Coordinates of C-alpha atoms in Angstrom, one line a residue:
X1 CA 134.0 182.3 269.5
X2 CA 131.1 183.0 271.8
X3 CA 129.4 186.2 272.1
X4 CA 129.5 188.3 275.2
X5 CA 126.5 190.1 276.0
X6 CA 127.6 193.5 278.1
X7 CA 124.2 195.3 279.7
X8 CA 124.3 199.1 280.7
X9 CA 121.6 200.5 282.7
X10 CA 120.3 204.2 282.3
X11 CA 118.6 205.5 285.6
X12 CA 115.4 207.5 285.2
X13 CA 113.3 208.4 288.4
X14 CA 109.9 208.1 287.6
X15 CA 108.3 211.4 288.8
X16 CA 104.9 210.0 289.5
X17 CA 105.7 207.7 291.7
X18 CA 109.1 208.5 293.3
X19 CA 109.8 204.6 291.6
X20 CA 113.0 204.0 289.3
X21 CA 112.8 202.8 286.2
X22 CA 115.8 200.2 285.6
X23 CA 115.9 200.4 282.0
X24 CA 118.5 198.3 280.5
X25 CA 119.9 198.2 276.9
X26 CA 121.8 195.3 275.9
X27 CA 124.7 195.4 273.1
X28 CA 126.1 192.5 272.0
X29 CA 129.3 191.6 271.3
X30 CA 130.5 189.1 269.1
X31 CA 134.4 189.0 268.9
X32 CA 135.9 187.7 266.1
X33 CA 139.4 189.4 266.6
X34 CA 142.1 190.1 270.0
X35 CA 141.0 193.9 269.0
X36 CA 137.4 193.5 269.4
X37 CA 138.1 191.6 272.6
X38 CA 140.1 194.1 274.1
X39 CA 137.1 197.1 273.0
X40 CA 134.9 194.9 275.3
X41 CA 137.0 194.9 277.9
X42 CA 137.4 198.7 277.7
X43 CA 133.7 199.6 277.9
X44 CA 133.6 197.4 281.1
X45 CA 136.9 198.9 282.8
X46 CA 136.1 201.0 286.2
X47 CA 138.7 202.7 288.3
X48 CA 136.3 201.8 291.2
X49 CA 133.6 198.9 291.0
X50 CA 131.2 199.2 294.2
X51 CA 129.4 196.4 295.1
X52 CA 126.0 196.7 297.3
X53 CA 123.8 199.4 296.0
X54 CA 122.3 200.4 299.9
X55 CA 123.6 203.9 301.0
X56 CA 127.0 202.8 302.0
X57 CA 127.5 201.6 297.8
X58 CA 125.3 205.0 297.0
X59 CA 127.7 207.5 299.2
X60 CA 131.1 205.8 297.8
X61 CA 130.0 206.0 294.4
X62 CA 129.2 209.9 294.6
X63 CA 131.9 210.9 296.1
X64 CA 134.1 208.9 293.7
X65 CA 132.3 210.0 290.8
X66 CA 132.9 213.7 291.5
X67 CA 136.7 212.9 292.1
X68 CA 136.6 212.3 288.4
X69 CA 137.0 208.5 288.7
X70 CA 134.5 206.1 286.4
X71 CA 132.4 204.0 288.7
X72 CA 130.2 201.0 288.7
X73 CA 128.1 200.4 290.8
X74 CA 126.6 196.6 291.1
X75 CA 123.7 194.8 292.7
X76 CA 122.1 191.9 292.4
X77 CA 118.6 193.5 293.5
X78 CA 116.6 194.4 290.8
X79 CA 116.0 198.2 292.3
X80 CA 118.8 200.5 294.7
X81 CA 119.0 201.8 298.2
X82 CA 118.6 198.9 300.3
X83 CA 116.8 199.6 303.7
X84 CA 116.1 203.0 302.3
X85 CA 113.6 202.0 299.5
X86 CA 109.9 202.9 299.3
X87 CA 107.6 200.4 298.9
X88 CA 104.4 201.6 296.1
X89 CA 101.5 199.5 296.0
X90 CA 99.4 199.9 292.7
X91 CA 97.2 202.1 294.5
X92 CA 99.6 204.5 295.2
X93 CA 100.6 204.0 299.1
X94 CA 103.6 204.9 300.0
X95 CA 105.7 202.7 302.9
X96 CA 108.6 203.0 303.8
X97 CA 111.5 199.9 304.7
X98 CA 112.0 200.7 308.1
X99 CA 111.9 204.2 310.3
X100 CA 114.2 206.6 308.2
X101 CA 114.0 210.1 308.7
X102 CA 117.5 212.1 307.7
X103 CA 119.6 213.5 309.4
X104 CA 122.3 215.6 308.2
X105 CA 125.8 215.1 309.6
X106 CA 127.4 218.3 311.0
X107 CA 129.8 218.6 307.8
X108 CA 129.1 221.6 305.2
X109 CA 129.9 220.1 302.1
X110 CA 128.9 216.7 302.7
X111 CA 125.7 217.9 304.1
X112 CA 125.6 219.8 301.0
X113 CA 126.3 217.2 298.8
X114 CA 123.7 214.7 300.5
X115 CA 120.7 217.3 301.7
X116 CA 121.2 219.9 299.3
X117 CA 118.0 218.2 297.4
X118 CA 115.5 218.0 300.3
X119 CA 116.1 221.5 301.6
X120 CA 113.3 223.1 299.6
X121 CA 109.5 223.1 300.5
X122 CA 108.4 219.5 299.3
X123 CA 110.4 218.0 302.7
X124 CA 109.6 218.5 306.1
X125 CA 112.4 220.2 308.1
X126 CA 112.1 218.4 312.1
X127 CA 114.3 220.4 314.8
X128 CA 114.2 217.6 316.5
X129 CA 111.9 214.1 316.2
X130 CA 109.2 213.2 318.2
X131 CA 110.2 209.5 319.3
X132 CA 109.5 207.4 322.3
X133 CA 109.8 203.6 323.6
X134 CA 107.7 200.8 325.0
X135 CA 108.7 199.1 328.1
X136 CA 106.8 197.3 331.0
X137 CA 103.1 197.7 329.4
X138 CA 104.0 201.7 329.4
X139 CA 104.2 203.8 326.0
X140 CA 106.9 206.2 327.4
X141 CA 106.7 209.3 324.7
X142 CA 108.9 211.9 325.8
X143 CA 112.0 210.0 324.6
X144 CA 112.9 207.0 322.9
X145 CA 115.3 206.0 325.6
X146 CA 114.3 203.6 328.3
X147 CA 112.6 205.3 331.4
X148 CA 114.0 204.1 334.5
X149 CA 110.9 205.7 336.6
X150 CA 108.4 203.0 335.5
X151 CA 110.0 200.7 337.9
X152 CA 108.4 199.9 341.1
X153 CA 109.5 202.3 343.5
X154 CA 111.5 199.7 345.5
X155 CA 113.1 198.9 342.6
X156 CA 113.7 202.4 341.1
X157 CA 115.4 203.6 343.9
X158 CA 117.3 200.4 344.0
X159 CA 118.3 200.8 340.4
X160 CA 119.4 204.4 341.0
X161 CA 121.5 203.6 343.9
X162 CA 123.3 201.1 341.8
X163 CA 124.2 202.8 338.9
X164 CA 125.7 205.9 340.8
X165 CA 127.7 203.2 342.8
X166 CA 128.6 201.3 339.0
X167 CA 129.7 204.3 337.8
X168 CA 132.0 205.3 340.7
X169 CA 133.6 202.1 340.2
X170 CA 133.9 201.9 336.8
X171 CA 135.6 198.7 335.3
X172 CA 137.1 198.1 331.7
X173 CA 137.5 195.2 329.4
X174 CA 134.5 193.2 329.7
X175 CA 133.7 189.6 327.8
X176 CA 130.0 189.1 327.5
X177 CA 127.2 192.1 327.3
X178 CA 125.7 190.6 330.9
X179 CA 129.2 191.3 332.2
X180 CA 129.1 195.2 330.6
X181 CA 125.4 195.9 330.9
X182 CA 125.4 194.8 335.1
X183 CA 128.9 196.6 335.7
X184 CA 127.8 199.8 334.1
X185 CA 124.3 199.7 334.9
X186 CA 123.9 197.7 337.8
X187 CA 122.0 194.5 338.6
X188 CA 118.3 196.0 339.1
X189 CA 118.7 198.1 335.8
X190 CA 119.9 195.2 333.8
X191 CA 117.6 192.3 335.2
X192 CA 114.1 194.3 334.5
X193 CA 114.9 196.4 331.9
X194 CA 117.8 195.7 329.6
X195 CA 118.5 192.5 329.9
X196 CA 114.8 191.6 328.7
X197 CA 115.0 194.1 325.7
X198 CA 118.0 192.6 324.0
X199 CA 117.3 189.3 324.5
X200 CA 114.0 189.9 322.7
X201 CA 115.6 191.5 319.7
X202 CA 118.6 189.2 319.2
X203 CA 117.1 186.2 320.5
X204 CA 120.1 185.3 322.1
X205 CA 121.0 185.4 325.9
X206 CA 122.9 188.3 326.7
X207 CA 125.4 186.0 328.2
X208 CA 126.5 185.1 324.7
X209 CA 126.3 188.4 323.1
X210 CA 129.2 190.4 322.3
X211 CA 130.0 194.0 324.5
X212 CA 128.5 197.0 323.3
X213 CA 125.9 195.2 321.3
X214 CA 123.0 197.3 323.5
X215 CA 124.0 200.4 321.4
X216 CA 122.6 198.6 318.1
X217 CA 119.1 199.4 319.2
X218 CA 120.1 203.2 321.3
X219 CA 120.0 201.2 324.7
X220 CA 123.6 203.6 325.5
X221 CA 121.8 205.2 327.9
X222 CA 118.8 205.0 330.9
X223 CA 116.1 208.1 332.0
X224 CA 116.2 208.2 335.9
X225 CA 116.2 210.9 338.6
X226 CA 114.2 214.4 338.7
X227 CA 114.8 216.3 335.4
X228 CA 116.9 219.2 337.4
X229 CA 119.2 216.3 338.6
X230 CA 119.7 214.7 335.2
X231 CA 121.4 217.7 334.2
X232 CA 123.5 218.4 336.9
X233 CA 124.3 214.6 337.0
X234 CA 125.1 214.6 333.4
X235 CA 128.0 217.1 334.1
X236 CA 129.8 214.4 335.4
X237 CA 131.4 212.1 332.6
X238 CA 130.6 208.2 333.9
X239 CA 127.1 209.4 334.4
X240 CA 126.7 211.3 331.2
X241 CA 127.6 207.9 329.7
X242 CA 124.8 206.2 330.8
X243 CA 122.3 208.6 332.0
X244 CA 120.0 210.2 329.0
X245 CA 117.8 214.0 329.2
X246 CA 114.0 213.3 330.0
X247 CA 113.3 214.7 326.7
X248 CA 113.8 213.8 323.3
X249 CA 113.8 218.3 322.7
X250 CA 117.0 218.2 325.1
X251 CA 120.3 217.6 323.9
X252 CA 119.8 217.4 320.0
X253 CA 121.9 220.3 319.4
X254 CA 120.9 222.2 316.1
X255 CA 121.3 219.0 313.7
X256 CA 117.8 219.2 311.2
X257 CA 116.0 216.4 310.3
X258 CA 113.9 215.5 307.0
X259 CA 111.0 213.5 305.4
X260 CA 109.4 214.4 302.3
X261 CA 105.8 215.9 302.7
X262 CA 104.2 213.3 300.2
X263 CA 105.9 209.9 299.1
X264 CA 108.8 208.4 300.9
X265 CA 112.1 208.1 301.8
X266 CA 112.8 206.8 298.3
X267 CA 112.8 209.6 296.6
X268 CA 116.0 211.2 298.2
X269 CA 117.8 207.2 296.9
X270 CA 116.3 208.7 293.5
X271 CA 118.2 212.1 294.4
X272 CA 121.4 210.2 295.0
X273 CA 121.4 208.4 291.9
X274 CA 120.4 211.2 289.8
X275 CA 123.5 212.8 290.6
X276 CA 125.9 209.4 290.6
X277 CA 124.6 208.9 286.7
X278 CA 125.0 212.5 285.9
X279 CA 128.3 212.4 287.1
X280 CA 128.9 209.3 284.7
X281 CA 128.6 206.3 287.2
X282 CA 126.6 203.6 285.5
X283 CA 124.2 201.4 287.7
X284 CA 123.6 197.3 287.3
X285 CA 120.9 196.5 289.3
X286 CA 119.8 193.0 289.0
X287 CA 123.2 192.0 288.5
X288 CA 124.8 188.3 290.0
X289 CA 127.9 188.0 290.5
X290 CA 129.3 184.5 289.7
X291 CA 133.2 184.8 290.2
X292 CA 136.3 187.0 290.3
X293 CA 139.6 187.2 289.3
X294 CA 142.7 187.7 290.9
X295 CA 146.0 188.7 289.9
X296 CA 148.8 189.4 292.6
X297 CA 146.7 189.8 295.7
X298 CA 144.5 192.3 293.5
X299 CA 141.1 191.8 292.1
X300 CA 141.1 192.3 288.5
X301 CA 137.4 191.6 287.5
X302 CA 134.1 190.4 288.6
X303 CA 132.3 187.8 286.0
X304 CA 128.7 188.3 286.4
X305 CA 125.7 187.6 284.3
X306 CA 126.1 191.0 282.8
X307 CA 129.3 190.1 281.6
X308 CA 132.9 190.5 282.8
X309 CA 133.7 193.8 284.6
X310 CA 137.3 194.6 284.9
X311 CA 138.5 197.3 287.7
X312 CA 141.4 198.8 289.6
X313 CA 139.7 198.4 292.8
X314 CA 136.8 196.7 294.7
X315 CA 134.6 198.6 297.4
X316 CA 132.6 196.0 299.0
X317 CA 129.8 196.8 301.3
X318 CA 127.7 193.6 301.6
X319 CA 127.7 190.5 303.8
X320 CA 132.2 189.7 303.6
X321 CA 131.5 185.8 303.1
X322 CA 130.1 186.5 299.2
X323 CA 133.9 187.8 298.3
X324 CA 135.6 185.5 300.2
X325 CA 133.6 182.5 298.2
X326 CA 133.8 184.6 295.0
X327 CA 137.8 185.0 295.4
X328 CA 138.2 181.3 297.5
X329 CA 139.5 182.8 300.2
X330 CA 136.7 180.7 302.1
X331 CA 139.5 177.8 301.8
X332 CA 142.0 179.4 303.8
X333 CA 139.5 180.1 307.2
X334 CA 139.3 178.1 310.1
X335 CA 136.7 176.0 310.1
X336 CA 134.7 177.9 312.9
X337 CA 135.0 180.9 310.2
X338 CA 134.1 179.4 307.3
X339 CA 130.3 180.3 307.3
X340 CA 127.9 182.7 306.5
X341 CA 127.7 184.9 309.6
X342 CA 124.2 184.4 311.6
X343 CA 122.0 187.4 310.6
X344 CA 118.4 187.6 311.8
X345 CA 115.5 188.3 309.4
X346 CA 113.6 191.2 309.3
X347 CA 109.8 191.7 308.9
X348 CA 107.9 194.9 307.5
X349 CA 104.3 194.9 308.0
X350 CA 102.8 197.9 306.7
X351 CA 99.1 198.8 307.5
X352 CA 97.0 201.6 306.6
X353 CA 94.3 202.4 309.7
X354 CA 90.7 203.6 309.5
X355 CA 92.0 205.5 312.8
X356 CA 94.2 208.2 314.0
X357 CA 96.8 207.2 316.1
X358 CA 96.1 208.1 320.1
X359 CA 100.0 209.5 320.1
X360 CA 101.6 212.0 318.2
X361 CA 104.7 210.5 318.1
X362 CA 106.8 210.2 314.9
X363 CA 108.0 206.7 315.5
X364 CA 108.7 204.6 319.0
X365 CA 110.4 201.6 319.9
X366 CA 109.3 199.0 321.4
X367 CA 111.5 196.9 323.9
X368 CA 109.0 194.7 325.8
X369 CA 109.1 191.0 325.0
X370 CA 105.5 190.4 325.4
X371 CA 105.0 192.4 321.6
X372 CA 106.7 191.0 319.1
X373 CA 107.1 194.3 316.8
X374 CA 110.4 196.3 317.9
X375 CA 109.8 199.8 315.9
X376 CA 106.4 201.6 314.3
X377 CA 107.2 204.8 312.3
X378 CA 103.6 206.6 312.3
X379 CA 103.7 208.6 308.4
X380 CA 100.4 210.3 309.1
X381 CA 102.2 212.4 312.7
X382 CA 104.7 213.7 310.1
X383 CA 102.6 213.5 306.6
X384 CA 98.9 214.2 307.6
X385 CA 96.3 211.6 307.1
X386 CA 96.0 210.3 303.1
X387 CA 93.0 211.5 301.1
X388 CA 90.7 208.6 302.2
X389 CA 91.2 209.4 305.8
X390 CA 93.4 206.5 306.8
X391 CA 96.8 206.2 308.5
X392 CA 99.5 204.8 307.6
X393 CA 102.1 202.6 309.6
X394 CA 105.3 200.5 308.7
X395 CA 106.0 198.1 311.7
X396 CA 109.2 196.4 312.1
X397 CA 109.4 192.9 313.6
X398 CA 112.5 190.1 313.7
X399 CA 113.0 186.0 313.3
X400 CA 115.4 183.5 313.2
X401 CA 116.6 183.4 309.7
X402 CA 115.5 179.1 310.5
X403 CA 111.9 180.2 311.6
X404 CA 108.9 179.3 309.8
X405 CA 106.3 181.2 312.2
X406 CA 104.5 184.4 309.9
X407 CA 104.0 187.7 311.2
X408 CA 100.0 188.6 310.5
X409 CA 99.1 192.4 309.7
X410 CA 96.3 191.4 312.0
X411 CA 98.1 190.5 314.8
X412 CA 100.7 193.3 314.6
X413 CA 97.4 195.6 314.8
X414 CA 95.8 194.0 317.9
X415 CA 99.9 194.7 319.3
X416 CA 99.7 198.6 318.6
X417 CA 96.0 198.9 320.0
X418 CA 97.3 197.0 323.0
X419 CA 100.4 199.4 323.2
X420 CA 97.6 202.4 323.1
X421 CA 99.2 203.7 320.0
X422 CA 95.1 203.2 318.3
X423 CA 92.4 202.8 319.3
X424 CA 90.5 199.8 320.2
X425 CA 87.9 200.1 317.5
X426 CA 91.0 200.8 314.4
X427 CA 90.6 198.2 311.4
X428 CA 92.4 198.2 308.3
X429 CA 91.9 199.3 305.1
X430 CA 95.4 198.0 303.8
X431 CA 98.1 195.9 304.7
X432 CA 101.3 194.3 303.1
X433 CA 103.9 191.9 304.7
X434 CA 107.7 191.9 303.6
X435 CA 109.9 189.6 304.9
X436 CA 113.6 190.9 304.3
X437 CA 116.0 187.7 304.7
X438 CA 119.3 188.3 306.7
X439 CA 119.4 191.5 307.5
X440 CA 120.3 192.2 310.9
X441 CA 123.3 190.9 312.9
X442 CA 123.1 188.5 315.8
X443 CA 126.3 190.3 318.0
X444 CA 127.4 187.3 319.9
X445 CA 130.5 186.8 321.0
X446 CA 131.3 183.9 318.6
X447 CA 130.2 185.8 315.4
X448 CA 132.4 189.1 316.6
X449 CA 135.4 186.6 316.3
X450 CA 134.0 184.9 313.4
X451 CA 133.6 188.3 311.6
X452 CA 137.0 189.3 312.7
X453 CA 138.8 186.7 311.5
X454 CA 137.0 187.1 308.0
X455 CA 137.5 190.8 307.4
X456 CA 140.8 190.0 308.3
X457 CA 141.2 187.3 305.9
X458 CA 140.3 189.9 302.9
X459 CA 142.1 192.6 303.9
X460 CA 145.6 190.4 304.5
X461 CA 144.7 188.6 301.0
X462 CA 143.2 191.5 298.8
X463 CA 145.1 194.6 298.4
X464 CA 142.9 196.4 296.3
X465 CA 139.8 195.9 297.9
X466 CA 138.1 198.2 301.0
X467 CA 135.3 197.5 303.1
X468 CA 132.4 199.6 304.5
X469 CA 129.3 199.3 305.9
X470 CA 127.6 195.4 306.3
X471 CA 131.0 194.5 305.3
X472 CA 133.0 195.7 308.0
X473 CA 130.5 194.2 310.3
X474 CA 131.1 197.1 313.3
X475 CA 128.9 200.0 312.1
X476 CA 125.4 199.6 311.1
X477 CA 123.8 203.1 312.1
X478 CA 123.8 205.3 308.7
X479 CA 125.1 208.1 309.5
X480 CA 127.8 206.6 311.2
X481 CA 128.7 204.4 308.3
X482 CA 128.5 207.3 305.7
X483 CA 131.0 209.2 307.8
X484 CA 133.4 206.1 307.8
X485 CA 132.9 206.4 303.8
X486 CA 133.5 210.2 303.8
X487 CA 136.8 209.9 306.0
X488 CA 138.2 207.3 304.2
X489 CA 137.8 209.1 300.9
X490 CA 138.4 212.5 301.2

């Protein structure tokens, strides 16, 4: 009979470098009896098997682990976290994948449970973040939400008289974000500034994207009108919907922030795990998934190339399409739903700069289509400059998952001096370019449906399986999606 080869892994953080070390020890198996078959299957039986090690997988796997359950947790990357890694370079740089600060949540005990660790004097504690936005050749830095008062002053006052009258005549059920974004905003808002910014980070026309799409990249709400006005404006519900503070200090409330003072982001994933591991979870990174089994509606294992893992139920919060093709529930979708949904690419260019940045800003977005970088998270406004004197900056870019066109550290440079962020004369002294495949949704009206109709299609068909994060397709931002988590199991 052939052997089975079962892999465990034992997580150890590596305290140098805020790096895990996937260790793996292999036991093999070689049955020779029904008794030693069922032994193997033992040691591989989970109450709860997660699959997608990001922060959604992360979350559900704590909390299950301290409700006594055992847990597996299963990716097929060869390190955890997702978006919330740390990229090291030999030499000891630390980027991160993306702007991440933390925030906590405004519960006790989960905030507890999640920022317990950084609340000690390694982390920085932020009452609020400095962020700002990039619109019309203008670095706005007193908030990251689009200013309104760049505009020509024809058009401003334009755009202000039309989105008091949109929201006095409010309308509901809308089909297409053009529809939503001109009825709520009106037409001078959404031609000059929203309707270029969205375009540019979906690449799609908002006439094909999907309502409420805009709040994927904090476009809820526009600056406009005197300070003193904003707030008595805001007093009034339709306009507090669409009409943000002048400040990004205004209207935080008392929710703290975090980033380490050295290293990265990482290191709270590291945190995390620690405490799934202690708590008996067992991690398998690297892990492919090759199949599944079903018995009555109910998945019974995953067969992987770690061997066969047998549970009571399935947590899935990756891309839906792999478990429909791992179960064949693929077979049973129309064929308009019977794809992968269309997910753009995303691009990290990390640079290290000979010069300080000319703003003191944390991070900023940038929404002009003339640049093709969308967000810059500036570590040396929250870190301090590294020993050698440089600065260091992850920029975040998008593409068609189809496109061939590379993203140059150079040019992304030249794009920052032109957005005044350094100065003129900055060069680098490091630079790194990750290209992250299918990572961010394209919203359109046709992938809403097509989404629909496959989260449907598991959740009529598989009984013992729930879905969170990336899987449920609705909820991206992370706080958002670990309060779905929290909800649903507690």
């Amino acid at each position: 009979m052939p052997f089975t080869a079962v892999f465990s892994l034992t997580y150890q953080p590596n305290d140098k470098s805020n790096q895990c070390l996937n260790v793996f020890t292999t036991e093999i198996f070689t049955p020779t009896s029904g008794e030693q078959d069922e032994e193997t299957a033992m040691s591989t039986q989970y109450d709860e098997i997660i699959v997608g090690a990001g922060i959604a997988g992360i979350v559900a796997g704590l909390l299950h682990v301290r409700q006594g359950k055992k847990v597996a947790l299963v990716d097929s990357a060869e390190s955890a976290g997702g978006l919330m890694r740390t990229y090291i370079t030999p030499e000891g740089k630390h980027f991160d994948y993306g702007t991440h600060l933390l925030s906590e949540l405004g519960i006790a005990d989960l905030d507890k449970l999640l920022f317990e660790c950084v609340r000690n004097d390694s982390w920085h504690e932020f009452d609020y973040l400095k962020s700002g936005h990039f619109i019309h050749k203008t670095l706005c830095e007193r908030s990251p939400v689009v200013d309104a008062t760049i505009l020509k002053e024809a058009d401003y006052l334009r755009a202000m008289v039309e989105l008091v009258e949109a929201t006095a005549n409010p309308r509901d059920g809308y089909d297409t974000l053009s529809q939503q974004l001109t009825k709520c905003f009106g037409d001078t808002l959404y031609q000059e500034l929203l309707k270029p910014a969205v375009e540019k980070l979906f690449f799609a026309s908002a006439d094909d994207l999907a309502t409420n799409s805009h709040l994927l990249y904090g476009l809820a709400r526009v600056q406009g009108f005197s300070e003193q006005t904003t707030r008595i404006l805001k007093q009034l519900p339709k306009l507090n919907d669409v009409l943000a503070f002048h400040s990004h200090k205004e209207g935080n409330g008392a929710i703290k922030r975090y980033y380490p003072k050295q290293g990265g982001i990482g290191q709270w994933v590291d945190h995390l795990l620690s405490q799934f591991c202690e708590h008996g979870g067992k991690l398998y990174l690297n892990c492919k998934i090759t199949g599944m089994s079903v018995h009555e509606q109910k998945v019974t294992s995953l067969h992987t190339d770690a061997g066969e893992l047998y549970c009571q139920k399935l947590t899935w919060t990756i891309a839906p399409f792999m478990l429909l093709q791992s179960t064949n529930l693929h077979a049973l979708l129309p064929e308009f739903a019977a794809n992968q949904l269309n997910f753009l690419d995303s691009w990290l260019v990390h640079l290290e700069v000979d010069r300080a940045p000319l703003t003191s800003l944390h991070y900023y977005n940038n929404f002009d289509p003339q640049y093709a970088h969308f967000r810059s998270t500036l570590y040396s406004n929250m870190q301090g400059e590294t020993e050698n004197g440089a600065h260091r900056v992850t920029v975040e870019a998008f593409s068609k998952h189809a496109d061939t066109t590379q993203i140059s550290a150079t040019d992304i440079l030249q794009e920052l001096i032109d957005c005044g962020v350094f100065p003129q004369e900055s060069q680098l002294t490091y630079h790194h370019v990750d290209r992250i495949s299918r990572s961010f949704p394209v919203p359109t009206v046709a992938f809403r449906q097509q989404q629909q109709v496959q989260v449907n299609c598991i959740r009529e068909n598989l009984k013992n399986v729930s879905l969170y994060g990336k899987a449920r397709g609705d909820i991206f931002f992370m706080n958002d999606v670990i309060l779905d988590i929290y909800q649903s199991l507690t």
